[in-house]
Short mmCIF file of C-alpha atoms in Angstrom, two decimals:
data_model
loop_
_atom_site.label_atom_id
_atom_site.label_comp_id
_atom_site.label_asym_id
_atom_site.label_seq_id
_atom_site.Cartn_x
_atom_site.Cartn_y
_atom_site.Cartn_z
CA ASP A 1 33.30 -100.63 114.69
CA ALA A 2 32.82 -104.47 115.31
CA GLY A 3 31.17 -103.35 118.86
CA ILE A 4 27.69 -103.70 117.35
CA THR A 5 26.59 -106.10 114.73
CA GLN A 6 23.30 -106.94 113.08
CA SER A 7 22.36 -110.25 111.35
CA PRO A 8 21.31 -110.82 108.89
CA ARG A 9 22.53 -107.86 106.54
CA TYR A 10 20.05 -108.88 103.76
CA LYS A 11 16.53 -110.49 104.25
CA ILE A 12 13.73 -110.93 101.82
CA THR A 13 10.44 -112.57 103.30
CA GLU A 14 6.82 -112.57 102.27
CA THR A 15 3.92 -110.76 103.34
CA GLY A 16 2.41 -112.23 106.84
CA ARG A 17 5.68 -114.16 107.56
CA GLN A 18 7.41 -113.75 110.90
CA VAL A 19 10.87 -112.30 110.63
CA THR A 20 13.28 -111.45 113.46
CA LEU A 21 16.50 -109.12 113.17
CA MET A 22 19.01 -109.29 115.51
CA CYS A 23 21.53 -107.08 117.31
CA HIS A 24 24.41 -107.69 119.39
CA GLN A 25 26.76 -105.22 121.35
CA THR A 26 29.90 -106.20 123.08
CA TRP A 27 30.56 -102.72 124.83
CA SER A 28 27.75 -103.57 127.61
CA HIS A 29 25.60 -100.31 127.05
CA SER A 30 22.68 -99.94 128.76
CA TYR A 31 20.70 -98.39 126.20
CA MET A 32 19.95 -100.05 122.57
CA PHE A 33 17.75 -98.82 120.03
CA TRP A 34 16.23 -100.01 116.83
CA TYR A 35 15.30 -97.54 113.93
CA ARG A 36 13.92 -97.79 110.46
CA GLN A 37 15.57 -95.45 107.39
CA ASP A 38 13.19 -94.66 104.90
CA LEU A 39 13.59 -92.27 101.95
CA GLY A 40 12.04 -88.58 103.14
CA HIS A 41 11.95 -89.76 106.48
CA GLY A 42 15.29 -90.19 107.97
CA LEU A 43 15.51 -92.67 111.04
CA ARG A 44 12.59 -93.06 112.89
CA LEU A 45 12.62 -94.55 116.28
CA ILE A 46 10.88 -98.10 116.49
CA TYR A 47 11.59 -99.05 120.22
CA TYR A 48 14.24 -98.50 122.78
CA SER A 49 15.78 -100.55 125.58
CA ALA A 50 17.23 -98.76 129.07
CA ALA A 51 18.53 -101.93 130.31
CA ALA A 52 17.56 -105.86 130.21
CA ASP A 53 13.95 -106.31 130.69
CA ILE A 54 13.22 -102.63 130.21
CA THR A 55 11.57 -101.84 126.89
CA ASP A 56 9.61 -99.20 125.55
CA LYS A 57 7.92 -97.78 122.33
CA GLY A 58 9.39 -95.21 119.96
CA GLU A 59 7.85 -93.24 117.28
CA VAL A 60 6.41 -95.98 114.99
CA PRO A 61 6.42 -99.19 117.10
CA ASP A 62 2.87 -100.71 115.18
CA GLY A 63 3.79 -104.26 113.77
CA TYR A 64 6.97 -104.88 115.81
CA VAL A 65 7.99 -106.77 118.99
CA VAL A 66 10.99 -106.73 120.94
CA SER A 67 12.97 -108.34 123.88
CA ARG A 68 15.97 -107.63 125.82
CA SER A 69 16.71 -110.72 128.38
CA LYS A 70 20.39 -110.06 128.16
CA THR A 71 21.96 -106.61 127.96
CA GLU A 72 23.88 -107.20 124.87
CA ASN A 73 21.21 -108.64 122.66
CA PHE A 74 18.34 -106.49 121.46
CA PRO A 75 16.21 -108.72 118.64
CA LEU A 76 13.40 -106.99 116.79
CA THR A 77 10.76 -109.36 115.81
CA LEU A 78 8.07 -108.34 112.68
CA GLU A 79 5.18 -110.66 113.94
CA SER A 80 3.30 -110.55 110.47
CA ALA A 81 5.48 -108.71 107.96
CA THR A 82 3.85 -106.22 105.65
CA ARG A 83 5.31 -104.38 102.54
CA SER A 84 5.17 -101.35 104.39
CA GLN A 85 7.73 -102.77 106.57
CA THR A 86 10.27 -103.02 103.72
CA SER A 87 13.15 -100.68 104.79
CA VAL A 88 16.73 -100.49 106.15
CA TYR A 89 16.74 -101.18 110.07
CA PHE A 90 19.58 -99.87 112.37
CA CYS A 91 20.04 -101.05 115.84
CA ALA A 92 22.38 -98.39 117.74
CA SER A 93 23.47 -98.24 121.66
CA HIS A 94 24.87 -95.75 123.85
CA GLY A 95 26.07 -95.90 127.65
CA ALA A 96 25.12 -93.08 129.72
CA PRO A 97 26.10 -90.28 130.50
CA THR A 98 26.91 -89.78 126.98
CA TYR A 99 24.02 -89.37 124.27
CA GLU A 100 26.04 -90.19 121.67
CA GLN A 101 24.71 -93.45 119.85
CA TYR A 102 26.65 -96.00 118.04
CA PHE A 103 24.78 -97.71 115.12
CA GLY A 104 25.28 -101.15 113.77
CA PRO A 105 25.77 -101.45 109.83
CA GLY A 106 22.21 -102.20 109.30
CA THR A 107 19.48 -104.94 107.88
CA ARG A 108 17.91 -104.60 104.49
CA LEU A 109 14.59 -106.04 104.79
CA THR A 110 12.41 -106.66 101.62
CA VAL A 111 8.96 -107.87 101.98
CA THR A 112 7.16 -109.25 98.82
CA ALA B 1 6.81 -81.62 119.82
CA GLN B 2 10.24 -82.72 119.11
CA ARG B 3 11.25 -82.05 115.12
CA VAL B 4 14.26 -81.73 113.21
CA THR B 5 14.15 -80.23 109.93
CA GLN B 6 16.78 -80.37 107.17
CA PRO B 7 15.10 -78.35 104.31
CA GLU B 8 17.29 -79.62 101.92
CA LYS B 9 17.01 -83.24 100.56
CA LEU B 10 19.85 -82.59 97.90
CA LEU B 11 22.92 -80.25 98.03
CA SER B 12 25.57 -80.21 95.45
CA VAL B 13 28.67 -78.21 95.72
CA PHE B 14 32.03 -77.93 93.57
CA LYS B 15 35.45 -79.00 95.26
CA GLY B 16 36.69 -76.19 96.96
CA ALA B 17 33.46 -74.46 97.43
CA PRO B 18 32.10 -73.80 100.80
CA VAL B 19 29.28 -75.92 101.95
CA GLU B 20 26.52 -75.43 104.30
CA LEU B 21 23.82 -77.78 105.65
CA LYS B 22 20.85 -76.68 107.13
CA CYS B 23 19.15 -77.92 110.35
CA ASN B 24 16.40 -76.28 112.42
CA TYR B 25 14.75 -77.76 115.28
CA SER B 26 11.79 -77.46 117.62
CA TYR B 27 12.00 -78.21 121.19
CA SER B 28 11.21 -76.40 124.28
CA GLY B 29 13.89 -77.54 126.40
CA SER B 30 17.59 -77.70 125.92
CA PRO B 31 18.51 -80.92 124.08
CA GLU B 32 21.77 -82.42 122.83
CA LEU B 33 22.36 -81.90 118.96
CA PHE B 34 24.26 -83.96 116.67
CA TRP B 35 25.11 -84.36 113.06
CA TYR B 36 25.64 -87.92 111.72
CA VAL B 37 27.19 -88.66 108.48
CA GLN B 38 26.28 -92.07 106.48
CA TYR B 39 29.08 -92.46 103.56
CA SER B 40 28.30 -94.92 100.69
CA ARG B 41 27.53 -98.44 101.84
CA GLN B 42 28.67 -97.71 105.66
CA ARG B 43 26.98 -97.41 109.05
CA LEU B 44 26.04 -93.95 110.39
CA GLN B 45 28.67 -92.47 112.41
CA LEU B 46 28.72 -89.54 114.30
CA LEU B 47 30.40 -86.06 112.99
CA LEU B 48 30.10 -84.05 115.93
CA ARG B 49 27.86 -82.78 118.66
CA HIS B 50 27.35 -79.54 119.86
CA ILE B 51 28.40 -79.51 123.58
CA SER B 52 32.08 -80.81 122.57
CA ARG B 53 32.56 -77.63 120.23
CA GLU B 54 35.19 -79.43 118.24
CA SER B 55 35.73 -79.64 114.57
CA ILE B 56 36.13 -82.82 112.91
CA LYS B 57 36.98 -83.31 109.20
CA GLY B 58 36.97 -79.42 108.91
CA PHE B 59 33.31 -79.12 109.75
CA THR B 60 31.73 -77.08 112.55
CA ALA B 61 28.08 -76.36 113.63
CA ASP B 62 27.04 -73.60 115.99
CA LEU B 63 24.11 -73.76 117.94
CA ASN B 64 21.84 -70.80 117.65
CA LYS B 65 19.30 -71.16 120.28
CA GLY B 66 17.45 -67.91 119.35
CA GLU B 67 16.73 -69.23 115.50
CA THR B 68 17.03 -72.98 116.95
CA SER B 69 19.22 -73.72 114.26
CA PHE B 70 22.24 -75.99 114.30
CA HIS B 71 23.54 -75.57 110.67
CA LEU B 72 26.70 -77.56 109.42
CA LYS B 73 29.27 -75.50 107.73
CA LYS B 74 32.74 -76.55 106.01
CA PRO B 75 34.73 -73.86 104.26
CA PHE B 76 36.19 -75.68 101.37
CA ALA B 77 34.51 -79.05 100.32
CA GLN B 78 36.41 -82.16 99.29
CA GLU B 79 35.35 -85.11 97.20
CA GLU B 80 35.16 -87.30 100.13
CA ASP B 81 32.69 -85.24 101.85
CA SER B 82 29.93 -86.97 99.44
CA ALA B 83 27.62 -88.53 101.69
CA MET B 84 24.27 -88.44 103.65
CA TYR B 85 23.97 -86.26 106.58
CA TYR B 86 21.48 -86.40 109.16
CA CYS B 87 21.03 -83.82 112.04
CA ALA B 88 19.70 -85.16 115.44
CA LEU B 89 18.18 -84.08 118.71
CA SER B 90 18.38 -85.90 121.67
CA PRO B 91 15.97 -84.76 124.67
CA ASN B 92 17.19 -87.38 126.86
CA TYR B 93 19.02 -90.68 127.04
CA ASN B 94 15.81 -92.57 125.55
CA ASP B 95 15.28 -90.58 122.48
CA MET B 96 16.74 -89.34 119.29
CA ARG B 97 14.72 -87.65 116.78
CA PHE B 98 16.53 -87.44 113.18
CA GLY B 99 16.16 -85.33 110.47
CA ALA B 100 15.00 -86.40 106.94
CA GLY B 101 18.65 -86.15 105.81
CA THR B 102 20.53 -84.06 103.27
CA ARG B 103 22.38 -85.68 100.43
CA LEU B 104 25.57 -84.14 99.87
CA THR B 105 27.53 -84.39 96.35
CA VAL B 106 30.93 -82.47 96.01
CA LYS B 107 31.82 -82.19 92.64
CA PRO B 108 35.28 -82.15 91.13
#
């Protein structure tokens, strides 16, 4: 589904650097989410947003920052990357009243 | 606390055999429950949700509130069913909790 895209698809960065992962959706969905996918943990919610300028923490928010100035974009920033943040990051969105989430293709981030 | 447990990390069956992927959840209210599938090198996609009660690609899942389970079943597995399967629970619009996933391999 081209409706939700992520960039970059692959990223290698060094410990301590700031990195931003982008997420863009074309459906005008109100809700957007960031997850990280790790072996043995499944997907864990980092942050979510219910609308533009409304964001809140999920299950594992430490070390991450989000913003949502426009409905269609929901960037995730790692302010000072650590090796423990090596993961695959998925962005998702949904439009109420359905709870069904639509996922982006993922960004594989490696922190060296 | 909301929790989703998928007790099997790996599951292997032969083509044509029945398959059941287990999912147990803990939640005091009435959540929406989902099964998502991730094929190799593809994004997660919804397989089915309990409120729609439909069968997708031959898979069904019945919600058992007494046992707090939402097991995924298919009577005759196909090789193309090999994938990672995630059970998920959503108590509200803002939250979705996923299990750790079960990797299903269907052998020829």
